[in-house]
Amino acid sequence: MFSLKDKVVVITGAASGIGLATALRFSKAGAKLVLADISENNDVEKATGGIFVKTDVSSEKQVQNLMETAVSHFGRLDVIVNNAGIAGTMGEIADIEQAAFDLVQNVNVKGVLWGIKHGAKHIADGGSIINTASYAGLSSFPGYGSYTASKSAVIGLTKTAALELAPRGIRVNCICPGTIDTPINVGAGELELALTSFLTPLGRIGLPEEVASLIHFLASDDSSYMTGLAIPIEGGVSAGIGLGIIGGLCEMLEKRSPA
Ligand SMILES: NC(=O)c1ccc[n+]([C@@H]2O[C@H](COP(=O)([O-])OP(=O)(O)OC[C@H]3O[C@@H](n4cnc5c(N)ncnc54)[C@H](O)[C@@H]3O)[C@@H](O)[C@H]2O)c1
């Protein structure tokens, strides 16, 4: 079950966080890994027995080279995890500047676009492509304009690619994580992370390993009837308002009302 034995897998953003947790999990499941990142991490290469291809995913040429390297090294390609991404500059729409906006779209949107475009040329029929979007691509927050725009675009690209590649039996899905404990959130203060935990029905932020297990399922043949989906993994946030929030609001209102 969930076997990835001898499947050749490209993972972008593999040097850290969700990509790293996915690489470690996939290697235990028997996959042959091609690890891509803009920053080198020899530890992930050693720990997984994969090959590392330094890649800036915003460059079409470099992503084309990544996919060609995977096939020339391992002879085939079965799974692509287009996961590399950045948070970019947060700020209200009134303050968004073109260069900062373009940078987030170049990495988060074009990284996935080039991964699908050049990956699809090589991936075997029946293969699986998983893109990392975000819960912020489904539901926004003040100050998240650039990031939300990029992740909504990833969801749109995922659906289009799923339709275009379905005749070859290639499935394309994306995942929409809520806040996950990875270095991408170093900019967030302790208060923001505590608030996120409070707003999450399960009462905590997620772990990269928990996201990797969803990616694993989508990569495996066990998810063979799933394509074109944007799957939230966010501790219950999209289910509605949790008891933690209701309790907190009741306390606040009780304090406000006269005795
Ligand atoms: N952690 C979260 O809270 C969260 C929530 C929702 C979605 N995501 C998404 O998950 C994905 C992985 O992020 P993470 O949380 O593991 O963060 P992370 O910072 O730990 O990992 C991101 C990796 O992407 C790499 N990267 C950045 N720009 C790149 C580029 N141009 N080319 C190649 N590699 C590049 C980084 O070097 C890093 O290794 C991202 O797409 C992110 O937007 C994260």
PDB file of C-alpha atoms and ligand atoms in Angstrom:
ATOM      1  CA  MET A   1       0.000   0.000   0.000  1.00  0.00           C
ATOM      2  CA  PHE A   2       1.179   3.510  -0.903  1.00  0.00           C
ATOM      3  CA  SER A   3       4.194   1.883  -2.507  1.00  0.00           C
ATOM      4  CA  LEU A   4       6.512   4.120  -4.497  1.00  0.00           C
ATOM      5  CA  LYS A   5       8.923   1.284  -5.210  1.00  0.00           C
ATOM      6  CA  ASP A   6      11.199   2.201  -8.128  1.00  0.00           C
ATOM      7  CA  LYS A   7       9.093   5.214  -9.063  1.00  0.00           C
ATOM      8  CA  VAL A   8      11.253   8.088 -10.274  1.00  0.00           C
ATOM      9  CA  VAL A   9      10.193  11.283  -8.516  1.00  0.00           C
ATOM     10  CA  VAL A  10      11.217  14.926  -8.990  1.00  0.00           C
ATOM     11  CA  ILE A  11      10.705  17.115  -5.919  1.00  0.00           C
ATOM     12  CA  THR A  12      11.303  20.873  -6.051  1.00  0.00           C
ATOM     13  CA  GLY A  13      12.007  22.826  -2.893  1.00  0.00           C
ATOM     14  CA  ALA A  14      13.510  19.597  -1.534  1.00  0.00           C
ATOM     15  CA  ALA A  15      16.152  21.230   0.668  1.00  0.00           C
ATOM     16  CA  SER A  16      13.793  22.345   3.426  1.00  0.00           C
ATOM     17  CA  GLY A  17      10.395  22.058   5.092  1.00  0.00           C
ATOM     18  CA  ILE A  18       7.621  20.188   3.258  1.00  0.00           C
ATOM     19  CA  GLY A  19       9.877  19.227   0.324  1.00  0.00           C
ATOM     20  CA  LEU A  20      12.518  17.796   2.646  1.00  0.00           C
ATOM     21  CA  ALA A  21       9.945  15.834   4.696  1.00  0.00           C
ATOM     22  CA  THR A  22       8.500  14.503   1.420  1.00  0.00           C
ATOM     23  CA  ALA A  23      11.921  13.451   0.140  1.00  0.00           C
ATOM     24  CA  LEU A  24      12.708  11.582   3.376  1.00  0.00           C
ATOM     25  CA  ARG A  25       9.325   9.829   3.349  1.00  0.00           C
ATOM     26  CA  PHE A  26       9.479   8.950  -0.365  1.00  0.00           C
ATOM     27  CA  SER A  27      12.938   7.459  -0.004  1.00  0.00           C
ATOM     28  CA  LYS A  28      11.616   5.117   2.727  1.00  0.00           C
ATOM     29  CA  ALA A  29       8.758   4.155   0.364  1.00  0.00           C
ATOM     30  CA  GLY A  30      11.281   3.012  -2.265  1.00  0.00           C
ATOM     31  CA  ALA A  31      11.294   5.968  -4.688  1.00  0.00           C
ATOM     32  CA  LYS A  32      14.285   7.066  -6.752  1.00  0.00           C
ATOM     33  CA  LEU A  33      14.632  10.767  -6.134  1.00  0.00           C
ATOM     34  CA  VAL A  34      15.658  13.797  -8.115  1.00  0.00           C
ATOM     35  CA  LEU A  35      15.930  16.645  -5.622  1.00  0.00           C
ATOM     36  CA  ALA A  36      15.797  20.234  -6.828  1.00  0.00           C
ATOM     37  CA  ASP A  37      16.273  23.472  -4.936  1.00  0.00           C
ATOM     38  CA  ILE A  38      17.787  26.902  -5.403  1.00  0.00           C
ATOM     39  CA  SER A  39      19.894  26.320  -2.293  1.00  0.00           C
ATOM     40  CA  GLU A  40      22.065  23.250  -1.982  1.00  0.00           C
ATOM     41  CA  ASN A  41      21.532  20.778   0.849  1.00  0.00           C
ATOM     42  CA  ASN A  42      23.873  17.832   0.647  1.00  0.00           C
ATOM     43  CA  ASP A  43      22.259  16.269   3.708  1.00  0.00           C
ATOM     44  CA  VAL A  44      19.010  15.532   1.853  1.00  0.00           C
ATOM     45  CA  GLU A  45      20.964  13.979  -1.011  1.00  0.00           C
ATOM     46  CA  LYS A  46      22.898  11.743   1.401  1.00  0.00           C
ATOM     47  CA  ALA A  47      19.870  10.837   3.529  1.00  0.00           C
ATOM     48  CA  THR A  48      17.742   9.794   0.555  1.00  0.00           C
ATOM     49  CA  GLY A  49      20.290   8.445  -1.934  1.00  0.00           C
ATOM     50  CA  GLY A  50      18.800  10.784  -4.540  1.00  0.00           C
ATOM     51  CA  ILE A  51      20.549  13.086  -6.967  1.00  0.00           C
ATOM     52  CA  PHE A  52      20.523  16.847  -6.468  1.00  0.00           C
ATOM     53  CA  VAL A  53      20.013  19.249  -9.366  1.00  0.00           C
ATOM     54  CA  LYS A  54      20.445  22.889  -8.394  1.00  0.00           C
ATOM     55  CA  THR A  55      17.430  24.616  -9.937  1.00  0.00           C
ATOM     56  CA  ASP A  56      15.757  27.987  -9.823  1.00  0.00           C
ATOM     57  CA  VAL A  57      12.169  27.009 -10.628  1.00  0.00           C
ATOM     58  CA  SER A  58      11.329  30.473 -11.949  1.00  0.00           C
ATOM     59  CA  SER A  59      13.659  29.754 -14.899  1.00  0.00           C
ATOM     60  CA  GLU A  60      12.008  27.742 -17.675  1.00  0.00           C
ATOM     61  CA  LYS A  61      15.401  26.609 -18.962  1.00  0.00           C
ATOM     62  CA  GLN A  62      16.508  25.309 -15.569  1.00  0.00           C
ATOM     63  CA  VAL A  63      13.260  23.401 -15.010  1.00  0.00           C
ATOM     64  CA  GLN A  64      13.533  21.911 -18.515  1.00  0.00           C
ATOM     65  CA  ASN A  65      17.090  20.819 -17.614  1.00  0.00           C
ATOM     66  CA  LEU A  66      15.800  19.336 -14.312  1.00  0.00           C
ATOM     67  CA  MET A  67      13.245  17.112 -16.047  1.00  0.00           C
ATOM     68  CA  GLU A  68      15.728  16.070 -18.760  1.00  0.00           C
ATOM     69  CA  THR A  69      18.324  15.215 -16.092  1.00  0.00           C
ATOM     70  CA  ALA A  70      15.796  13.043 -14.222  1.00  0.00           C
ATOM     71  CA  VAL A  71      15.075  11.017 -17.355  1.00  0.00           C
ATOM     72  CA  SER A  72      18.669  10.778 -18.543  1.00  0.00           C
ATOM     73  CA  HIS A  73      19.803   9.602 -15.079  1.00  0.00           C
ATOM     74  CA  PHE A  74      17.008   7.168 -14.171  1.00  0.00           C
ATOM     75  CA  GLY A  75      15.536   6.351 -17.596  1.00  0.00           C
ATOM     76  CA  ARG A  76      11.971   7.386 -16.731  1.00  0.00           C
ATOM     77  CA  LEU A  77       9.825   9.800 -14.711  1.00  0.00           C
ATOM     78  CA  ASP A  78       6.687   8.850 -12.732  1.00  0.00           C
ATOM     79  CA  VAL A  79       5.895  11.556 -10.189  1.00  0.00           C
ATOM     80  CA  ILE A  80       6.543  15.312  -9.989  1.00  0.00           C
ATOM     81  CA  VAL A  81       6.100  17.342  -6.812  1.00  0.00           C
ATOM     82  CA  ASN A  82       6.124  21.036  -7.772  1.00  0.00           C
ATOM     83  CA  ASN A  83       6.598  22.310  -4.254  1.00  0.00           C
ATOM     84  CA  ALA A  84       9.192  25.126  -4.210  1.00  0.00           C
ATOM     85  CA  GLY A  85       7.751  28.423  -3.095  1.00  0.00           C
ATOM     86  CA  ILE A  86       8.324  31.650  -1.199  1.00  0.00           C
ATOM     87  CA  ALA A  87       6.141  33.805   1.032  1.00  0.00           C
ATOM     88  CA  GLY A  88       7.399  37.043  -0.500  1.00  0.00           C
ATOM     89  CA  THR A  89       6.551  40.443   0.891  1.00  0.00           C
ATOM     90  CA  MET A  90       3.305  40.617   2.847  1.00  0.00           C
ATOM     91  CA  GLY A  91       1.352  43.856   2.801  1.00  0.00           C
ATOM     92  CA  GLU A  92      -1.970  45.352   1.875  1.00  0.00           C
ATOM     93  CA  ILE A  93      -2.826  45.710  -1.823  1.00  0.00           C
ATOM     94  CA  ALA A  94      -2.436  49.501  -1.521  1.00  0.00           C
ATOM     95  CA  ASP A  95       1.254  48.937  -0.761  1.00  0.00           C
ATOM     96  CA  ILE A  96       2.120  46.173  -3.264  1.00  0.00           C
ATOM     97  CA  GLU A  97       5.085  47.036  -5.474  1.00  0.00           C
ATOM     98  CA  GLN A  98       5.574  45.511  -8.912  1.00  0.00           C
ATOM     99  CA  ALA A  99       8.999  43.937  -8.315  1.00  0.00           C
ATOM    100  CA  ALA A 100       7.889  42.207  -5.112  1.00  0.00           C
ATOM    101  CA  PHE A 101       4.640  41.002  -6.716  1.00  0.00           C
ATOM    102  CA  ASP A 102       6.488  39.700  -9.782  1.00  0.00           C
ATOM    103  CA  LEU A 103       8.999  37.788  -7.657  1.00  0.00           C
ATOM    104  CA  VAL A 104       6.279  35.786  -5.875  1.00  0.00           C
ATOM    105  CA  GLN A 105       4.476  35.006  -9.142  1.00  0.00           C
ATOM    106  CA  ASN A 106       7.761  34.058 -10.848  1.00  0.00           C
ATOM    107  CA  VAL A 107       8.631  31.476  -8.204  1.00  0.00           C
ATOM    108  CA  ASN A 108       5.219  30.224  -7.056  1.00  0.00           C
ATOM    109  CA  VAL A 109       3.284  30.327 -10.340  1.00  0.00           C
ATOM    110  CA  LYS A 110       5.903  29.955 -13.066  1.00  0.00           C
ATOM    111  CA  GLY A 111       7.734  27.328 -10.990  1.00  0.00           C
ATOM    112  CA  VAL A 112       4.610  25.147 -11.163  1.00  0.00           C
ATOM    113  CA  LEU A 113       3.850  26.108 -14.780  1.00  0.00           C
ATOM    114  CA  TRP A 114       7.315  25.095 -16.023  1.00  0.00           C
ATOM    115  CA  GLY A 115       7.191  21.954 -13.875  1.00  0.00           C
ATOM    116  CA  ILE A 116       3.961  20.851 -15.533  1.00  0.00           C
ATOM    117  CA  LYS A 117       4.984  21.961 -19.047  1.00  0.00           C
ATOM    118  CA  HIS A 118       8.372  20.248 -19.098  1.00  0.00           C
ATOM    119  CA  GLY A 119       7.437  17.420 -16.740  1.00  0.00           C
ATOM    120  CA  ALA A 120       4.494  16.386 -18.917  1.00  0.00           C
ATOM    121  CA  LYS A 121       6.841  15.807 -21.882  1.00  0.00           C
ATOM    122  CA  HIS A 122       8.660  13.097 -19.946  1.00  0.00           C
ATOM    123  CA  ILE A 123       6.333  11.704 -17.274  1.00  0.00           C
ATOM    124  CA  ALA A 124       5.028   8.205 -17.980  1.00  0.00           C
ATOM    125  CA  ASP A 125       1.361   7.744 -18.836  1.00  0.00           C
ATOM    126  CA  GLY A 126      -0.464   7.033 -15.560  1.00  0.00           C
ATOM    127  CA  GLY A 127       1.920   9.288 -13.637  1.00  0.00           C
ATOM    128  CA  SER A 128       1.040  11.775 -10.904  1.00  0.00           C
ATOM    129  CA  ILE A 129       1.802  15.489 -10.525  1.00  0.00           C
ATOM    130  CA  ILE A 130       1.302  17.172  -7.169  1.00  0.00           C
ATOM    131  CA  ASN A 131       1.544  20.943  -6.814  1.00  0.00           C
ATOM    132  CA  THR A 132       1.878  22.729  -3.487  1.00  0.00           C
ATOM    133  CA  ALA A 133      -0.699  25.518  -3.410  1.00  0.00           C
ATOM    134  CA  SER A 134      -1.907  26.829  -0.037  1.00  0.00           C
ATOM    135  CA  TYR A 135      -5.039  27.290   2.029  1.00  0.00           C
ATOM    136  CA  ALA A 136      -4.341  30.953   1.220  1.00  0.00           C
ATOM    137  CA  GLY A 137      -5.206  30.097  -2.389  1.00  0.00           C
ATOM    138  CA  LEU A 138      -8.733  29.130  -1.272  1.00  0.00           C
ATOM    139  CA  SER A 139      -9.393  31.758   1.364  1.00  0.00           C
ATOM    140  CA  SER A 140      -7.458  34.949   1.891  1.00  0.00           C
ATOM    141  CA  PHE A 141      -6.255  37.132   4.739  1.00  0.00           C
ATOM    142  CA  PRO A 142      -5.533  40.879   4.824  1.00  0.00           C
ATOM    143  CA  GLY A 143      -1.985  41.485   3.633  1.00  0.00           C
ATOM    144  CA  TYR A 144      -1.721  38.232   1.667  1.00  0.00           C
ATOM    145  CA  GLY A 145      -2.595  39.677  -1.781  1.00  0.00           C
ATOM    146  CA  SER A 146       0.556  38.684  -3.689  1.00  0.00           C
ATOM    147  CA  TYR A 147       0.832  35.249  -2.083  1.00  0.00           C
ATOM    148  CA  THR A 148      -2.891  34.466  -2.408  1.00  0.00           C
ATOM    149  CA  ALA A 149      -2.843  35.495  -6.070  1.00  0.00           C
ATOM    150  CA  SER A 150       0.051  33.091  -6.686  1.00  0.00           C
ATOM    151  CA  LYS A 151      -1.538  30.153  -4.894  1.00  0.00           C
ATOM    152  CA  SER A 152      -4.976  30.693  -6.508  1.00  0.00           C
ATOM    153  CA  ALA A 153      -3.124  30.568  -9.824  1.00  0.00           C
ATOM    154  CA  VAL A 154      -1.559  27.235  -8.817  1.00  0.00           C
ATOM    155  CA  ILE A 155      -5.048  25.845  -8.160  1.00  0.00           C
ATOM    156  CA  GLY A 156      -6.183  27.077 -11.596  1.00  0.00           C
ATOM    157  CA  LEU A 157      -3.151  25.606 -13.360  1.00  0.00           C
ATOM    158  CA  THR A 158      -3.729  22.304 -11.539  1.00  0.00           C
ATOM    159  CA  LYS A 159      -7.307  22.035 -12.832  1.00  0.00           C
ATOM    160  CA  THR A 160      -6.347  22.941 -16.405  1.00  0.00           C
ATOM    161  CA  ALA A 161      -3.445  20.487 -16.423  1.00  0.00           C
ATOM    162  CA  ALA A 162      -5.653  17.729 -14.971  1.00  0.00           C
ATOM    163  CA  LEU A 163      -8.045  18.134 -17.923  1.00  0.00           C
ATOM    164  CA  GLU A 164      -5.281  18.338 -20.522  1.00  0.00           C
ATOM    165  CA  LEU A 165      -3.359  15.308 -19.218  1.00  0.00           C
ATOM    166  CA  ALA A 166      -6.320  13.074 -18.304  1.00  0.00           C
ATOM    167  CA  PRO A 167      -6.302  11.319 -21.727  1.00  0.00           C
ATOM    168  CA  ARG A 168      -2.844   9.972 -20.807  1.00  0.00           C
ATOM    169  CA  GLY A 169      -4.035   8.869 -17.369  1.00  0.00           C
ATOM    170  CA  ILE A 170      -1.773  11.449 -15.741  1.00  0.00           C
ATOM    171  CA  ARG A 171      -3.339  12.837 -12.587  1.00  0.00           C
ATOM    172  CA  VAL A 172      -2.709  16.404 -11.428  1.00  0.00           C
ATOM    173  CA  ASN A 173      -3.724  17.548  -7.948  1.00  0.00           C
ATOM    174  CA  CYS A 174      -2.688  20.284  -5.574  1.00  0.00           C
ATOM    175  CA  ILE A 175      -2.539  20.488  -1.833  1.00  0.00           C
ATOM    176  CA  CYS A 176      -3.595  23.515   0.205  1.00  0.00           C
ATOM    177  CA  PRO A 177      -1.771  23.512   3.528  1.00  0.00           C
ATOM    178  CA  GLY A 178      -2.695  25.833   6.382  1.00  0.00           C
ATOM    179  CA  THR A 179       0.166  27.083   8.536  1.00  0.00           C
ATOM    180  CA  ILE A 180       2.895  24.446   8.745  1.00  0.00           C
ATOM    181  CA  ASP A 181       5.949  24.548  10.995  1.00  0.00           C
ATOM    182  CA  THR A 182       8.693  25.230   8.411  1.00  0.00           C
ATOM    183  CA  PRO A 183      11.343  27.924   7.847  1.00  0.00           C
ATOM    184  CA  ILE A 184       9.017  29.802   5.444  1.00  0.00           C
ATOM    185  CA  ASN A 185       7.270  31.138   8.551  1.00  0.00           C
ATOM    186  CA  VAL A 186      10.374  32.586  10.218  1.00  0.00           C
ATOM    187  CA  GLY A 187       9.045  36.063   9.439  1.00  0.00           C
ATOM    188  CA  ALA A 188       5.865  35.407  11.424  1.00  0.00           C
ATOM    189  CA  GLY A 189       6.032  36.495  15.044  1.00  0.00           C
ATOM    190  CA  GLU A 190       5.211  34.211  17.989  1.00  0.00           C
ATOM    191  CA  LEU A 191       1.925  36.056  18.467  1.00  0.00           C
ATOM    192  CA  GLU A 192       0.880  35.372  14.838  1.00  0.00           C
ATOM    193  CA  LEU A 193       1.666  31.659  15.162  1.00  0.00           C
ATOM    194  CA  ALA A 194      -0.153  31.468  18.524  1.00  0.00           C
ATOM    195  CA  LEU A 195      -3.151  33.210  16.940  1.00  0.00           C
ATOM    196  CA  THR A 196      -3.107  30.732  14.025  1.00  0.00           C
ATOM    197  CA  SER A 197      -3.131  27.802  16.461  1.00  0.00           C
ATOM    198  CA  PHE A 198      -6.032  29.415  18.319  1.00  0.00           C
ATOM    199  CA  LEU A 199      -7.995  29.849  15.061  1.00  0.00           C
ATOM    200  CA  THR A 200      -7.389  26.218  14.041  1.00  0.00           C
ATOM    201  CA  PRO A 201      -9.965  23.688  15.299  1.00  0.00           C
ATOM    202  CA  LEU A 202      -7.218  21.119  15.996  1.00  0.00           C
ATOM    203  CA  GLY A 203      -5.538  23.779  18.141  1.00  0.00           C
ATOM    204  CA  ARG A 204      -2.071  23.790  16.581  1.00  0.00           C
ATOM    205  CA  ILE A 205      -0.156  24.442  13.385  1.00  0.00           C
ATOM    206  CA  GLY A 206       0.761  21.459  11.206  1.00  0.00           C
ATOM    207  CA  LEU A 207       3.987  19.532  10.755  1.00  0.00           C
ATOM    208  CA  PRO A 208       5.767  19.105   7.408  1.00  0.00           C
ATOM    209  CA  GLU A 209       5.623  15.320   7.912  1.00  0.00           C
ATOM    210  CA  GLU A 210       1.800  15.504   8.032  1.00  0.00           C
ATOM    211  CA  VAL A 211       1.776  17.272   4.658  1.00  0.00           C
ATOM    212  CA  ALA A 212       4.279  14.784   3.239  1.00  0.00           C
ATOM    213  CA  SER A 213       1.892  11.929   4.027  1.00  0.00           C
ATOM    214  CA  LEU A 214      -0.848  13.553   1.906  1.00  0.00           C
ATOM    215  CA  ILE A 215       1.623  14.090  -0.948  1.00  0.00           C
ATOM    216  CA  HIS A 216       2.622  10.430  -0.582  1.00  0.00           C
ATOM    217  CA  PHE A 217      -0.994   9.278  -0.984  1.00  0.00           C
ATOM    218  CA  LEU A 218      -1.472  11.485  -4.067  1.00  0.00           C
ATOM    219  CA  ALA A 219       1.775  10.206  -5.578  1.00  0.00           C
ATOM    220  CA  SER A 220       0.803   6.572  -5.094  1.00  0.00           C
ATOM    221  CA  ASP A 221      -1.541   4.491  -7.233  1.00  0.00           C
ATOM    222  CA  ASP A 222      -3.884   4.308  -4.198  1.00  0.00           C
ATOM    223  CA  SER A 223      -5.289   7.718  -5.250  1.00  0.00           C
ATOM    224  CA  SER A 224      -5.864   6.540  -8.831  1.00  0.00           C
ATOM    225  CA  TYR A 225      -9.361   8.087  -9.203  1.00  0.00           C
ATOM    226  CA  MET A 226      -8.418  11.549  -7.921  1.00  0.00           C
ATOM    227  CA  THR A 227      -7.451  14.355 -10.273  1.00  0.00           C
ATOM    228  CA  GLY A 228      -7.944  18.115 -10.641  1.00  0.00           C
ATOM    229  CA  LEU A 229      -8.432  18.567  -6.907  1.00  0.00           C
ATOM    230  CA  ALA A 230      -7.313  21.259  -4.489  1.00  0.00           C
ATOM    231  CA  ILE A 231      -7.103  19.422  -1.183  1.00  0.00           C
ATOM    232  CA  PRO A 232      -6.980  21.416   2.062  1.00  0.00           C
ATOM    233  CA  ILE A 233      -4.763  20.165   4.897  1.00  0.00           C
ATOM    234  CA  GLU A 234      -5.282  22.780   7.591  1.00  0.00           C
ATOM    235  CA  GLY A 235      -6.392  21.283  10.899  1.00  0.00           C
ATOM    236  CA  GLY A 236     -10.094  21.851  10.200  1.00  0.00           C
ATOM    237  CA  VAL A 237     -10.022  25.586   9.415  1.00  0.00           C
ATOM    238  CA  SER A 238     -12.319  25.301   6.395  1.00  0.00           C
ATOM    239  CA  ALA A 239     -14.893  23.267   8.362  1.00  0.00           C
ATOM    240  CA  GLY A 240     -16.040  26.365  10.240  1.00  0.00           C
ATOM    241  CA  ILE A 241     -15.531  28.114  13.558  1.00  0.00           C
ATOM    242  CA  GLY A 242     -14.022  25.875  16.226  1.00  0.00           C
ATOM    243  CA  LEU A 243     -14.890  25.641  19.911  1.00  0.00           C
ATOM    244  CA  GLY A 244     -11.641  27.411  20.843  1.00  0.00           C
ATOM    245  CA  ILE A 245     -12.759  30.565  19.036  1.00  0.00           C
ATOM    246  CA  ILE A 246     -16.326  30.345  20.344  1.00  0.00           C
ATOM    247  CA  GLY A 247     -15.040  29.924  23.920  1.00  0.00           C
ATOM    248  CA  GLY A 248     -12.659  32.864  23.508  1.00  0.00           C
ATOM    249  CA  LEU A 249     -15.377  35.099  22.056  1.00  0.00           C
ATOM    250  CA  CYS A 250     -17.851  34.152  24.803  1.00  0.00           C
ATOM    251  CA  GLU A 251     -15.267  35.077  27.445  1.00  0.00           C
ATOM    252  CA  MET A 252     -14.641  38.393  25.734  1.00  0.00           C
ATOM    253  CA  LEU A 253     -18.359  39.196  25.476  1.00  0.00           C
ATOM    254  CA  GLU A 254     -18.998  38.193  29.107  1.00  0.00           C
ATOM    255  CA  LYS A 255     -16.262  40.596  30.239  1.00  0.00           C
ATOM    256  CA  ARG A 256     -17.849  43.363  28.168  1.00  0.00           C
ATOM    257  CA  SER A 257     -21.456  42.957  29.338  1.00  0.00           C
ATOM    258  CA  PRO A 258     -22.459  44.731  32.585  1.00  0.00           C
ATOM    259  CA  ALA A 259     -22.841  42.438  35.646  1.00  0.00           C
TER     260      ALA A 259
HETATM  261  N1  LIG B   1       4.763  26.298   5.694  1.00  0.00           N
HETATM  262  C1  LIG B   1       3.563  26.775   5.473  1.00  0.00           C
HETATM  263  O1  LIG B   1       2.918  27.320   6.373  1.00  0.00           O
HETATM  264  C2  LIG B   1       2.950  26.648   4.110  1.00  0.00           C
HETATM  265  C3  LIG B   1       1.564  26.778   4.003  1.00  0.00           C
HETATM  266  C4  LIG B   1       0.980  26.667   2.734  1.00  0.00           C
HETATM  267  C5  LIG B   1       1.765  26.424   1.622  1.00  0.00           C
HETATM  268  N2  LIG B   1       3.120  26.322   1.761  1.00  0.00           N
HETATM  269  C6  LIG B   1       3.899  26.086   0.555  1.00  0.00           C
HETATM  270  O2  LIG B   1       4.672  24.927   0.736  1.00  0.00           O
HETATM  271  C7  LIG B   1       5.787  24.967  -0.152  1.00  0.00           C
HETATM  272  C8  LIG B   1       7.029  24.572   0.610  1.00  0.00           C
HETATM  273  O3  LIG B   1       7.286  25.554   1.589  1.00  0.00           O
HETATM  274  P1  LIG B   1       7.854  25.211   3.041  1.00  0.00           P
HETATM  275  O4  LIG B   1       6.830  25.595   4.013  1.00  0.00           O
HETATM  276  O5  LIG B   1       8.415  23.850   3.074  1.00  0.00           O
HETATM  277  O6  LIG B   1       8.998  26.331   3.158  1.00  0.00           O
HETATM  278  P2  LIG B   1      10.581  26.226   3.165  1.00  0.00           P
HETATM  279  O7  LIG B   1      11.068  27.621   3.092  1.00  0.00           O
HETATM  280  O8  LIG B   1      11.025  25.358   4.278  1.00  0.00           O
HETATM  281  O9  LIG B   1      10.914  25.452   1.800  1.00  0.00           O
HETATM  282  C9  LIG B   1      10.816  26.071   0.541  1.00  0.00           C
HETATM  283  C10 LIG B   1      11.969  25.578  -0.300  1.00  0.00           C
HETATM  284  O10 LIG B   1      11.824  26.144  -1.612  1.00  0.00           O
HETATM  285  C11 LIG B   1      13.108  26.573  -2.041  1.00  0.00           C
HETATM  286  N3  LIG B   1      12.990  27.629  -3.049  1.00  0.00           N
HETATM  287  C12 LIG B   1      12.619  28.921  -2.871  1.00  0.00           C
HETATM  288  N4  LIG B   1      12.673  29.584  -4.036  1.00  0.00           N
HETATM  289  C13 LIG B   1      13.083  28.694  -4.968  1.00  0.00           C
HETATM  290  C14 LIG B   1      13.344  28.780  -6.366  1.00  0.00           C
HETATM  291  N5  LIG B   1      13.202  29.926  -7.033  1.00  0.00           N
HETATM  292  N6  LIG B   1      13.743  27.659  -7.001  1.00  0.00           N
HETATM  293  C15 LIG B   1      13.905  26.488  -6.333  1.00  0.00           C
HETATM  294  N7  LIG B   1      13.697  26.349  -5.018  1.00  0.00           N
HETATM  295  C16 LIG B   1      13.292  27.449  -4.341  1.00  0.00           C
HETATM  296  C17 LIG B   1      13.790  27.070  -0.787  1.00  0.00           C
HETATM  297  O11 LIG B   1      15.209  27.137  -0.933  1.00  0.00           O
HETATM  298  C18 LIG B   1      13.335  26.036   0.235  1.00  0.00           C
HETATM  299  O12 LIG B   1      14.229  24.947   0.301  1.00  0.00           O
HETATM  300  C19 LIG B   1       5.809  26.382  -0.715  1.00  0.00           C
HETATM  301  O13 LIG B   1       5.258  26.365  -2.023  1.00  0.00           O
HETATM  302  C20 LIG B   1       4.912  27.154   0.217  1.00  0.00           C
HETATM  303  O14 LIG B   1       4.321  28.282  -0.400  1.00  0.00           O
HETATM  304  C21 LIG B   1       3.724  26.409   2.979  1.00  0.00           C
END
